[in-house]
mmCIF file of C-alpha atoms in Angstrom:
data_model
loop_
_atom_site.group_PDB
_atom_site.id
_atom_site.type_symbol
_atom_site.label_atom_id
_atom_site.label_comp_id
_atom_site.label_asym_id
_atom_site.label_seq_id
_atom_site.Cartn_x
_atom_site.Cartn_y
_atom_site.Cartn_z
ATOM 1 C CA UNK P 1 -30.562 -47.328 0.655
ATOM 2 C CA UNK P 2 -29.863 -44.349 2.899
ATOM 3 C CA UNK P 3 -32.121 -41.955 0.994
ATOM 4 C CA UNK P 4 -35.150 -44.253 1.233
ATOM 5 C CA UNK P 5 -34.748 -46.414 4.313
ATOM 6 C CA UNK P 6 -36.464 -49.816 4.272
ATOM 7 C CA UNK P 7 -39.604 -50.289 6.357
ATOM 8 C CA UNK P 8 -38.399 -53.412 8.146
ATOM 9 C CA UNK P 9 -35.263 -55.369 8.956
ATOM 10 C CA UNK P 10 -36.434 -58.110 6.583
ATOM 11 C CA UNK P 11 -36.696 -55.669 3.686
ATOM 12 C CA UNK P 12 -33.263 -54.256 4.551
ATOM 13 C CA UNK P 13 -31.652 -57.723 4.622
ATOM 14 C CA UNK P 14 -33.216 -58.751 1.310
ATOM 15 C CA UNK P 15 -32.124 -55.439 -0.231
ATOM 16 C CA UNK P 16 -28.523 -55.874 0.920
ATOM 17 C CA UNK P 17 -28.333 -59.497 -0.226
ATOM 18 C CA UNK P 18 -29.841 -58.749 -3.638
ATOM 19 C CA UNK P 19 -27.521 -55.768 -4.111
ATOM 20 C CA UNK P 20 -24.430 -57.840 -3.303
ATOM 21 C CA UNK P 21 -25.518 -60.717 -5.551
ATOM 22 C CA UNK P 22 -26.399 -58.356 -8.422
ATOM 23 C CA UNK P 23 -23.096 -56.522 -7.953
ATOM 24 C CA UNK P 24 -20.964 -59.646 -8.038
ATOM 25 C CA UNK P 25 -22.875 -61.452 -10.782
ATOM 26 C CA UNK P 26 -23.653 -58.445 -12.950
ATOM 27 C CA UNK P 27 -20.236 -56.873 -12.510
ATOM 28 C CA UNK P 28 -18.456 -60.098 -13.406
ATOM 29 C CA UNK P 29 -20.652 -60.547 -16.476
ATOM 30 C CA UNK P 30 -19.994 -56.991 -17.690
ATOM 31 C CA UNK P 31 -16.248 -57.290 -17.089
ATOM 32 C CA UNK P 32 -16.116 -60.603 -18.970
ATOM 33 C CA UNK P 33 -18.376 -59.428 -21.803
ATOM 34 C CA UNK P 34 -16.386 -56.263 -22.507
ATOM 35 C CA UNK P 35 -13.014 -57.984 -21.848
ATOM 36 C CA UNK P 36 -11.977 -55.544 -19.116
ATOM 37 C CA UNK P 37 -9.733 -57.985 -17.254
ATOM 38 C CA UNK P 38 -6.642 -55.938 -18.167
ATOM 39 C CA UNK P 39 -7.920 -53.207 -15.827
ATOM 40 C CA UNK P 40 -6.875 -55.406 -12.903
ATOM 41 C CA UNK P 41 -3.193 -54.709 -13.659
ATOM 42 C CA UNK P 42 -3.214 -51.212 -12.121
ATOM 43 C CA UNK P 43 -4.639 -49.792 -8.884
ATOM 44 C CA UNK P 44 -6.727 -47.217 -10.774
ATOM 45 C CA UNK P 45 -8.093 -49.992 -12.964
ATOM 46 C CA UNK P 46 -9.137 -51.932 -9.874
ATOM 47 C CA UNK P 47 -10.955 -48.854 -8.566
ATOM 48 C CA UNK P 48 -12.716 -48.501 -11.924
ATOM 49 C CA UNK P 49 -13.710 -52.166 -11.808
ATOM 50 C CA UNK P 50 -15.091 -51.720 -8.299
ATOM 51 C CA UNK P 51 -17.139 -48.736 -9.486
ATOM 52 C CA UNK P 52 -18.494 -50.806 -12.342
ATOM 53 C CA UNK P 53 -19.380 -53.655 -9.995
ATOM 54 C CA UNK P 54 -21.132 -51.196 -7.649
ATOM 55 C CA UNK P 55 -23.116 -49.713 -10.543
ATOM 56 C CA UNK P 56 -24.235 -53.199 -11.579
ATOM 57 C CA UNK P 57 -25.713 -53.769 -8.107
ATOM 58 C CA UNK P 58 -28.021 -50.748 -8.180
ATOM 59 C CA UNK P 59 -30.615 -52.293 -10.541
ATOM 60 C CA UNK P 60 -30.846 -55.321 -8.230
ATOM 61 C CA UNK P 61 -31.605 -53.060 -5.289
ATOM 62 C CA UNK P 62 -34.187 -51.073 -7.291
ATOM 63 C CA UNK P 63 -36.017 -54.216 -8.437
ATOM 64 C CA UNK P 64 -36.270 -55.481 -4.853
ATOM 65 C CA UNK P 65 -37.610 -52.104 -3.663
ATOM 66 C CA UNK P 66 -40.217 -52.088 -6.440
ATOM 67 C CA UNK P 67 -41.208 -55.645 -5.546
ATOM 68 C CA UNK P 68 -41.687 -54.782 -1.857
ATOM 69 C CA UNK P 69 -43.734 -51.688 -2.759
ATOM 70 C CA UNK P 70 -45.928 -53.767 -5.091
ATOM 71 C CA UNK P 71 -46.452 -56.438 -2.418
ATOM 72 C CA UNK P 72 -47.437 -53.798 0.145
ATOM 73 C CA UNK P 73 -49.868 -52.200 -2.306
ATOM 74 C CA UNK P 74 -51.523 -55.569 -3.123
ATOM 75 C CA UNK P 75 -51.554 -56.929 0.432
ATOM 76 C CA UNK P 76 -55.271 -57.847 0.494
ATOM 77 C CA UNK P 77 -55.528 -59.072 -3.103
ATOM 78 C CA UNK P 78 -55.978 -62.705 -4.021
ATOM 79 C CA UNK P 79 -53.793 -64.568 -6.519
ATOM 80 C CA UNK P 80 -56.159 -64.018 -9.459
ATOM 81 C CA UNK P 81 -56.120 -60.251 -9.006
ATOM 82 C CA UNK P 82 -52.335 -60.188 -8.829
ATOM 83 C CA UNK P 83 -51.993 -62.321 -11.972
ATOM 84 C CA UNK P 84 -54.440 -60.150 -13.927
ATOM 85 C CA UNK P 85 -52.650 -57.012 -12.732
ATOM 86 C CA UNK P 86 -49.264 -58.353 -13.856
ATOM 87 C CA UNK P 87 -50.689 -59.464 -17.212
ATOM 88 C CA UNK P 88 -52.237 -56.028 -17.683
ATOM 89 C CA UNK P 89 -48.904 -54.364 -16.991
ATOM 90 C CA UNK P 90 -47.076 -56.524 -19.536
#
């Protein structure tokens, strides 16, 4: 977020919220899926878990940035153009 600063306070707030939610939800899912709960027994394990949780939040931030860039690029388009563009991309 520091390398590419958001254009507005709204974009910054949405980016922070989505990063935190993706970190908590994604990190918890990864820890549960790979049965890494034993890491919580040691301080180094807790640091490793925090790093994993942080890494899980980065895709959430990237998706929100891509969404804001797409919305800015299609600002004057109507709904039909946006739908056809999304269908063409998929």
